[in-house]
PDB file of C-alpha atoms in Angstrom:
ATOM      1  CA  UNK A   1      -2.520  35.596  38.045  1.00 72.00           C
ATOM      2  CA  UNK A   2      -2.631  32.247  40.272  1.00 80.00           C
ATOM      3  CA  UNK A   3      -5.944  31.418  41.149  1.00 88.00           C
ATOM      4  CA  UNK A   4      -7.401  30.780  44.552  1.00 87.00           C
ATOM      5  CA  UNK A   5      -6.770  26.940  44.611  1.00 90.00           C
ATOM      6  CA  UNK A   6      -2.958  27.405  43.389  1.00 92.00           C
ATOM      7  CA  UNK A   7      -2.575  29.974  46.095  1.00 91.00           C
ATOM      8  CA  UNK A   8      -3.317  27.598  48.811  1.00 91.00           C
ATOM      9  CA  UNK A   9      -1.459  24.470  46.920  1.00 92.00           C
ATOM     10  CA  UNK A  10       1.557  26.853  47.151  1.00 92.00           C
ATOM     11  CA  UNK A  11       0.736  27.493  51.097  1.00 92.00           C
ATOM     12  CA  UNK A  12       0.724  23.499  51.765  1.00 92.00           C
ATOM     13  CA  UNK A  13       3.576  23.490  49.608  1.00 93.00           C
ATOM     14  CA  UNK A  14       5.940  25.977  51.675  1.00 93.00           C
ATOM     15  CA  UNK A  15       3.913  24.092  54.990  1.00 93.00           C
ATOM     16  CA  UNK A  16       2.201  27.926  55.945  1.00 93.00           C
ATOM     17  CA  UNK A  17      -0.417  26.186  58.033  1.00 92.00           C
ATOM     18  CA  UNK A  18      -1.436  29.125  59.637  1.00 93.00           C
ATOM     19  CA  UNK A  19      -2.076  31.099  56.523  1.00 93.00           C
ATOM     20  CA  UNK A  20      -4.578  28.173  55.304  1.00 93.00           C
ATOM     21  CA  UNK A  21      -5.831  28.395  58.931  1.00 94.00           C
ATOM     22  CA  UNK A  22      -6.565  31.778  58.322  1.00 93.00           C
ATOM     23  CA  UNK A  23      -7.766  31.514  54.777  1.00 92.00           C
ATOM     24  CA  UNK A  24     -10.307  29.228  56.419  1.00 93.00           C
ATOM     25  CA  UNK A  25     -11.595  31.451  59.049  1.00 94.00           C
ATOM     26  CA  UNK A  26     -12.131  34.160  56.338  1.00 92.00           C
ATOM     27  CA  UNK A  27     -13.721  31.676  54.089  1.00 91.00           C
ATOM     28  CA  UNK A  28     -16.466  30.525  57.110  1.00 92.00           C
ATOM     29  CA  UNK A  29     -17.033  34.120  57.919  1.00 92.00           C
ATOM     30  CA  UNK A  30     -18.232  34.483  54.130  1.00 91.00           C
ATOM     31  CA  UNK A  31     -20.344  31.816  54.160  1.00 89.00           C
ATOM     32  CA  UNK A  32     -21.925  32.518  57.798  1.00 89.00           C
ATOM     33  CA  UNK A  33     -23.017  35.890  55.796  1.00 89.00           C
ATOM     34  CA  UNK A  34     -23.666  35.040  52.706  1.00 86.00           C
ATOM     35  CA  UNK A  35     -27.890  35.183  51.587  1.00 85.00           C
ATOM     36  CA  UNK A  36     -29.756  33.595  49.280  1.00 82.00           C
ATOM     37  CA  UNK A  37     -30.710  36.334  46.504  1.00 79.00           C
ATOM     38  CA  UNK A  38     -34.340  34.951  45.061  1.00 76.00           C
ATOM     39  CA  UNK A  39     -34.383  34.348  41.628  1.00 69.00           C
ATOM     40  CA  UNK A  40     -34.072  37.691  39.348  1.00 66.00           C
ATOM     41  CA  UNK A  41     -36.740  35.926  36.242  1.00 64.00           C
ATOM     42  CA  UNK A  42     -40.216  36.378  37.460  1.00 59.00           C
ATOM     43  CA  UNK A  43     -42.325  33.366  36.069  1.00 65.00           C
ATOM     44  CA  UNK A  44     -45.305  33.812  34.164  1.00 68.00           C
ATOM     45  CA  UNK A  45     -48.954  32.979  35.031  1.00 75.00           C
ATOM     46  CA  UNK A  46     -50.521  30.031  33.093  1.00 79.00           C
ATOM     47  CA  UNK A  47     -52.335  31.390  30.031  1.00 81.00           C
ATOM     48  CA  UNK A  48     -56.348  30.847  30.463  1.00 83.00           C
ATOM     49  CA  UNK A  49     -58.899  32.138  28.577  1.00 85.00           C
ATOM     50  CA  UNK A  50     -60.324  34.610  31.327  1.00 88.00           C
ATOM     51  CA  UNK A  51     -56.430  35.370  31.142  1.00 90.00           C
ATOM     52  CA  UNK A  52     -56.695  36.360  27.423  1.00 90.00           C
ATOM     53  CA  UNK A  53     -59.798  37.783  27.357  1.00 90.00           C
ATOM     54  CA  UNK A  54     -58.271  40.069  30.185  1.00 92.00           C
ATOM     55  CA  UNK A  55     -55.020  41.220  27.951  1.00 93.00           C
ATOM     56  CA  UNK A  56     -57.918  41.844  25.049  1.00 92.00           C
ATOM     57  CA  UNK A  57     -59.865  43.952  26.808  1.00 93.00           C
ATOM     58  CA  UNK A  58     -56.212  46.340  28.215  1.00 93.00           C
ATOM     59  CA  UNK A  59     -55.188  45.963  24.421  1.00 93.00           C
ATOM     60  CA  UNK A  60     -58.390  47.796  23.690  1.00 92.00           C
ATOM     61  CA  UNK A  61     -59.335  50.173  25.998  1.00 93.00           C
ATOM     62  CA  UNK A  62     -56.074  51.487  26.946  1.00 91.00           C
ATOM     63  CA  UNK A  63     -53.174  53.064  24.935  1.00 87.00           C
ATOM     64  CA  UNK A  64     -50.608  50.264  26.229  1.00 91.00           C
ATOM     65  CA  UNK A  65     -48.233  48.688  24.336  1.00 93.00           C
ATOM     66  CA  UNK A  66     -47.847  45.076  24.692  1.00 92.00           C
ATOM     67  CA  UNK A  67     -44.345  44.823  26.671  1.00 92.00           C
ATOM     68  CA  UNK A  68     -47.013  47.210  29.597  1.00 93.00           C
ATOM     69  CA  UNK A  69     -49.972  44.869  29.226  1.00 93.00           C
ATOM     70  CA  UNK A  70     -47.168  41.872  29.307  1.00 91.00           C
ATOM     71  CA  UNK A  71     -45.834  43.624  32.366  1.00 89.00           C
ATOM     72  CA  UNK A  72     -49.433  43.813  33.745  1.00 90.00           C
ATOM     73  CA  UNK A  73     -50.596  41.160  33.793  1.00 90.00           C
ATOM     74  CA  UNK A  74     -47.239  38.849  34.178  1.00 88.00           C
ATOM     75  CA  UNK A  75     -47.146  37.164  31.380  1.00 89.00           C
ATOM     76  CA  UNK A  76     -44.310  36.860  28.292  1.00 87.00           C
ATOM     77  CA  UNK A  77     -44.855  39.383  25.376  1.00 89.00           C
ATOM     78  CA  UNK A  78     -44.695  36.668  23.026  1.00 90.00           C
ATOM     79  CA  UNK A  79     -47.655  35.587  24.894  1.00 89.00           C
ATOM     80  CA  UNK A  80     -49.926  39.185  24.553  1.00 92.00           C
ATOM     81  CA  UNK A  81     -48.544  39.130  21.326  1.00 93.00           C
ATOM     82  CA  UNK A  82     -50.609  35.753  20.225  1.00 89.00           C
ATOM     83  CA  UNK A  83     -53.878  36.476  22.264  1.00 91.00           C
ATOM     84  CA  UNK A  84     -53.893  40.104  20.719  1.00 92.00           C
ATOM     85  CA  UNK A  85     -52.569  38.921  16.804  1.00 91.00           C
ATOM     86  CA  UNK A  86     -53.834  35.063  16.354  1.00 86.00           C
ATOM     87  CA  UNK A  87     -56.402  34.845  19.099  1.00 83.00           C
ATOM     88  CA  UNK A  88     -54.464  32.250  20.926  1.00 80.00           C
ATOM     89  CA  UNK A  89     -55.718  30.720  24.175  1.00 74.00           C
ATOM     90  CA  UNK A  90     -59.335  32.652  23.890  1.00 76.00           C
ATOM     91  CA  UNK A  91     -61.430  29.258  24.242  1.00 77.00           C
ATOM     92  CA  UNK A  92     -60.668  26.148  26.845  1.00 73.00           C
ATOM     93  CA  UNK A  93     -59.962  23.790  24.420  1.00 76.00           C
ATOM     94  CA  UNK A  94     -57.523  20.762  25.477  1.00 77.00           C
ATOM     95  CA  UNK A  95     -57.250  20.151  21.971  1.00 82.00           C
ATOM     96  CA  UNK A  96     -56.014  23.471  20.720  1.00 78.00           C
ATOM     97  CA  UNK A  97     -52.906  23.761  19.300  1.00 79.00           C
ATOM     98  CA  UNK A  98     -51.266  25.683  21.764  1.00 74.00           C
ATOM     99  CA  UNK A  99     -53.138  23.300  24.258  1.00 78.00           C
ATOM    100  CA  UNK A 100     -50.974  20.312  22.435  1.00 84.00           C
ATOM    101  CA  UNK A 101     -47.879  22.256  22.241  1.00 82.00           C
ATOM    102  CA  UNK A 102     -47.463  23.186  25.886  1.00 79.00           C
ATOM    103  CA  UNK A 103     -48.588  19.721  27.224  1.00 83.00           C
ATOM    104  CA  UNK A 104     -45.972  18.074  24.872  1.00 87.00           C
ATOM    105  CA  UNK A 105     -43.340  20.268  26.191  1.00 84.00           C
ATOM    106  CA  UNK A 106     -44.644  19.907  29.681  1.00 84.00           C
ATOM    107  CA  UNK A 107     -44.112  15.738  29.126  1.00 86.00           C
ATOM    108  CA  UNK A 108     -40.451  16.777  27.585  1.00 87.00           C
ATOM    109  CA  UNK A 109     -39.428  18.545  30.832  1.00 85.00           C
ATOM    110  CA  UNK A 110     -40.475  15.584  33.002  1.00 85.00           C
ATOM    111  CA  UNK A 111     -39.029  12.926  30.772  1.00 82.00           C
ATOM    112  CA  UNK A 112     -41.717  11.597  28.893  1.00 75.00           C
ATOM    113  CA  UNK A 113     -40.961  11.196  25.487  1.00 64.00           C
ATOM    114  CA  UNK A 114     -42.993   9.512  23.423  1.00 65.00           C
ATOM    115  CA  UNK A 115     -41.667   8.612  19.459  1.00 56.00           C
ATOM    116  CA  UNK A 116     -43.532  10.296  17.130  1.00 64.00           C
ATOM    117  CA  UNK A 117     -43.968   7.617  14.765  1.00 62.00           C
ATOM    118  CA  UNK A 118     -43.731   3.434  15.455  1.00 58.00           C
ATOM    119  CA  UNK A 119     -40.099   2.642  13.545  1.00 60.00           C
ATOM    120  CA  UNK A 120     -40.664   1.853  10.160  1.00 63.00           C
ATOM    121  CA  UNK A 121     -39.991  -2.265  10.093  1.00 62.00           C
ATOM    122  CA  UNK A 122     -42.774  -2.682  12.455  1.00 56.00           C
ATOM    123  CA  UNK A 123     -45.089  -0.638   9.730  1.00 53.00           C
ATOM    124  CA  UNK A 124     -43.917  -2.393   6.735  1.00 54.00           C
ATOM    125  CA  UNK A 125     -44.913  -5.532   8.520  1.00 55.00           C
ATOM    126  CA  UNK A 126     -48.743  -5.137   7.668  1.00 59.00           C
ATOM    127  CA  UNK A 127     -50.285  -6.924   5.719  1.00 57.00           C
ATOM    128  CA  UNK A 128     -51.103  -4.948   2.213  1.00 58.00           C
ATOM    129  CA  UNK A 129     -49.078  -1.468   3.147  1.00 58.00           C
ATOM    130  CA  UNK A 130     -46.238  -3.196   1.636  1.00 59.00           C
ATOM    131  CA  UNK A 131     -44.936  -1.114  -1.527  1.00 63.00           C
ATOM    132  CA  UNK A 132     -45.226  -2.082  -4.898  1.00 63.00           C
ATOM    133  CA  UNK A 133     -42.051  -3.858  -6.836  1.00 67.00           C
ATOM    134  CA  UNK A 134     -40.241  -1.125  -8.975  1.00 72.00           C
ATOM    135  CA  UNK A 135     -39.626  -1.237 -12.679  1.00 69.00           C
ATOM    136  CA  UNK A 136     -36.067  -1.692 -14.027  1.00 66.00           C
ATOM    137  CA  UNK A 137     -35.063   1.526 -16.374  1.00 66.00           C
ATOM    138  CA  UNK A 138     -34.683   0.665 -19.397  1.00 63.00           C
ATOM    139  CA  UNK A 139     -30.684   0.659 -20.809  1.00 61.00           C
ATOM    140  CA  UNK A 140     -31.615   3.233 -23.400  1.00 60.00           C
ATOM    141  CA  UNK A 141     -28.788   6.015 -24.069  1.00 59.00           C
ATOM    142  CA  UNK A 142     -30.196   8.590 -21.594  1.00 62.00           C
ATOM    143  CA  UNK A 143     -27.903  11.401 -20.897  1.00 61.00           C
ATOM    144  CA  UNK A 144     -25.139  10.574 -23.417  1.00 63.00           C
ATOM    145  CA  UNK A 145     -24.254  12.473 -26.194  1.00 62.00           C
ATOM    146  CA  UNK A 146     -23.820  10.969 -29.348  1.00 60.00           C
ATOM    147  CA  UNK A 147     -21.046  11.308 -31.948  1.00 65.00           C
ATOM    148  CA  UNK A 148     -23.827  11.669 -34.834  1.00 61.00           C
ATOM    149  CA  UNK A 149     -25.986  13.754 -33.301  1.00 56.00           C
ATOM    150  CA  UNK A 150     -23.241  16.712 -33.293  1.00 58.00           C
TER     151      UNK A 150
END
């Protein structure tokens, strides 16, 4: 089956203007009434500790599972699933784990990627972190078998 772009190759091709003409006039009448759908993923409220305390508090005095309370309160389930299992995100703290790891990702979405660790010739260059000299092995017969020891 030719696609739509070989179709109208073939039109020039056999010089059908006025088929292209008319492929155009169909094609502006499809975008004058084409809409903008909006976006079928809801996104998720930033987790907060009135936030968790809020899916604690569903998770214990109602029946819901946690895909509802998820629902709910508009949130991921992975997200009830911490507050209500590991008591993630119950205290303010910029230094919390979760804290770290959703800053750091925030940085890798805009582009701010730090290294980890400084490169590993700048470290050596220290003075006194350099390692220690290793001993030869000695050129006994390790590993080899021996024609008197059978």
């Amino acid at each position: 089956m030719a696609t739509l772009k070989e179709f109208e190759e073939a039109l020039r091709e056999q010089g059908m203007l006025m088929a292209l003409a008319l492929l155009e006039r169909l094609r502006e009448r499809d975008r004058a009434t084409r809409t903008i759908k909006p976006a079928r993923r809801l996104t998720g409220q930033k987790m907060t500790p009135e936030l968790a305390r809020a899916i604690l508090d569903l998770h214990a005095s109602t029946g819901m599972t946690q895909q509802e309370i998820a629902f709910k309160v508009g949130v991921n389930q992975g997200r009830v699933n911490e507050v209500i299992k590991r008591g993630k995100w119950l205290n303010d703290d910029p230094h919390s784990p979760e804290a770290v790891a959703r800053d750091r990702a925030k940085a890798r979405m805009r582009g701010d990627v730090k290294p980890r660790r400084p490169a590993r010739p700048a470290a050596a260059a220290k003075a006194g972190t350099a390692k220690p000299a290793r001993r030869p092995r000695s050129a006994g017969p390790q590993g080899q078998l021996l024609l008197g020891d059978l």
